Amino acid sequence: MTGITVELVPRSEEALISELEMIQQEFPQVMGINIPDLLRFPLRSWDACTCAKRYFATAIPHIRAIDLNPDAPLQMAEQLQQNGIAEVLIVTGDPPQDMSRKVYPTTSIDVIRRFKRELPDMKVYAAIDPYRNSLRKEYDYIKRKIDAGADGFFTQPFFDLRFMEIYGEMLEGQQVFWGISPVTTEKSACYWETKNHVLFPADFEPTLEWNIRFARKVLDFVAQSKANMYFMPIRTDLRAYLRGIFCNP
């Protein structure tokens, strides 16, 4: 069975609970939640996942490698263990806009190794960005993360099924959560192209309808490959997006 999670932005505990309740009540297809660690909001990812565990068995916090002091204890370790959070996603993390905030030259590979050493029962996912490097460089990076102990991967969002299939061949035998994110405005499409170096397919349209059709194709792909996927709905009506995917085939 395909495992499906939704990535939720923890703007506040109240807003998060509202989304969790809605997904739990209306979309039984969703088996879990993953939550980024965004410095502009006060709720850290592991705090938000502690809340999410009340609604879903699976809650996966993103852990920013550059925030972790290599000479200090893992600040979230006790909370993760006490609240039954058994999976984490390690990302490098963007430097904070406020440079008075302390960061460290810690890499995601460093943190993967550290989690596997200090919390050996924790399932540790690593990130894949298909638009960051050439295929060769990203594949080499993936292999280094596997060597460090990564148990599986979350990809940055894909927008082209053909490109996803190429990565599917590269990642055969690995546990993968394939990411997709609806892009419904020209401004948003320009952001993805400029900031994240995305190349959209020729048939792309910045509409909710196109993104829903694409999501259904990805659902078929992950079902056939016995993989998993997650939705990252940024600035999109979450209920309308999920209803379009699951309720109007």
mmCIF file of N, CA and C in Angstrom, residues 3 26 30 78 91 96 106 124 136 140 153 156 159 227 248:
data_model
loop_
_atom_site.group_PDB
_atom_site.id
_atom_site.type_symbol
_atom_site.label_atom_id
_atom_site.label_comp_id
_atom_site.label_asym_id
_atom_site.label_seq_id
_atom_site.Cartn_x
_atom_site.Cartn_y
_atom_site.Cartn_z
ATOM 1 N N GLY A 3 2.162 4.721 0.985
ATOM 2 C CA GLY A 3 2.077 5.588 2.146
ATOM 3 C C GLY A 3 2.033 7.035 1.695
ATOM 4 N N GLU A 26 -11.395 13.941 6.993
ATOM 5 C CA GLU A 26 -11.891 13.943 5.624
ATOM 6 C C GLU A 26 -11.059 13.100 4.646
ATOM 7 N N VAL A 30 -4.550 9.588 3.899
ATOM 8 C CA VAL A 30 -3.324 10.162 4.447
ATOM 9 C C VAL A 30 -2.942 9.419 5.719
ATOM 10 N N GLU A 78 15.390 13.787 23.574
ATOM 11 C CA GLU A 78 14.517 13.304 24.651
ATOM 12 C C GLU A 78 13.055 13.468 24.280
ATOM 13 N N VAL A 91 17.755 17.537 6.879
ATOM 14 C CA VAL A 91 18.021 18.462 5.774
ATOM 15 C C VAL A 91 19.191 19.355 6.167
ATOM 16 N N PRO A 96 19.914 31.303 8.383
ATOM 17 C CA PRO A 96 18.871 32.217 8.849
ATOM 18 C C PRO A 96 19.081 33.620 8.296
ATOM 19 N N THR A 106 27.836 22.062 10.140
ATOM 20 C CA THR A 106 27.448 20.657 10.248
ATOM 21 C C THR A 106 26.696 20.252 8.987
ATOM 22 N N VAL A 124 15.855 7.226 9.926
ATOM 23 C CA VAL A 124 16.414 8.496 9.470
ATOM 24 C C VAL A 124 16.293 8.598 7.950
ATOM 25 N N ARG A 136 24.459 13.008 -12.109
ATOM 26 C CA ARG A 136 25.634 12.304 -11.592
ATOM 27 C C ARG A 136 26.001 12.792 -10.190
ATOM 28 N N ASP A 140 25.736 10.656 -6.646
ATOM 29 C CA ASP A 140 26.882 10.461 -5.756
ATOM 30 C C ASP A 140 26.550 10.917 -4.339
ATOM 31 N N PHE A 153 14.460 8.160 1.767
ATOM 32 C CA PHE A 153 14.599 9.511 1.240
ATOM 33 C C PHE A 153 13.247 10.205 1.079
ATOM 34 N N GLN A 156 12.660 16.573 -2.887
ATOM 35 C CA GLN A 156 12.043 17.860 -3.150
ATOM 36 C C GLN A 156 10.966 17.634 -4.215
ATOM 37 N N PHE A 159 7.937 17.944 -10.817
ATOM 38 C CA PHE A 159 6.863 18.514 -11.638
ATOM 39 C C PHE A 159 6.756 17.825 -12.989
ATOM 40 N N ALA A 227 6.051 2.606 -3.829
ATOM 41 C CA ALA A 227 6.756 3.672 -3.123
ATOM 42 C C ALA A 227 5.754 4.479 -2.307
ATOM 43 N N ASN A 248 -12.576 13.213 -6.534
ATOM 44 C CA ASN A 248 -13.145 13.424 -7.857
ATOM 45 C C ASN A 248 -12.295 12.740 -8.929
#
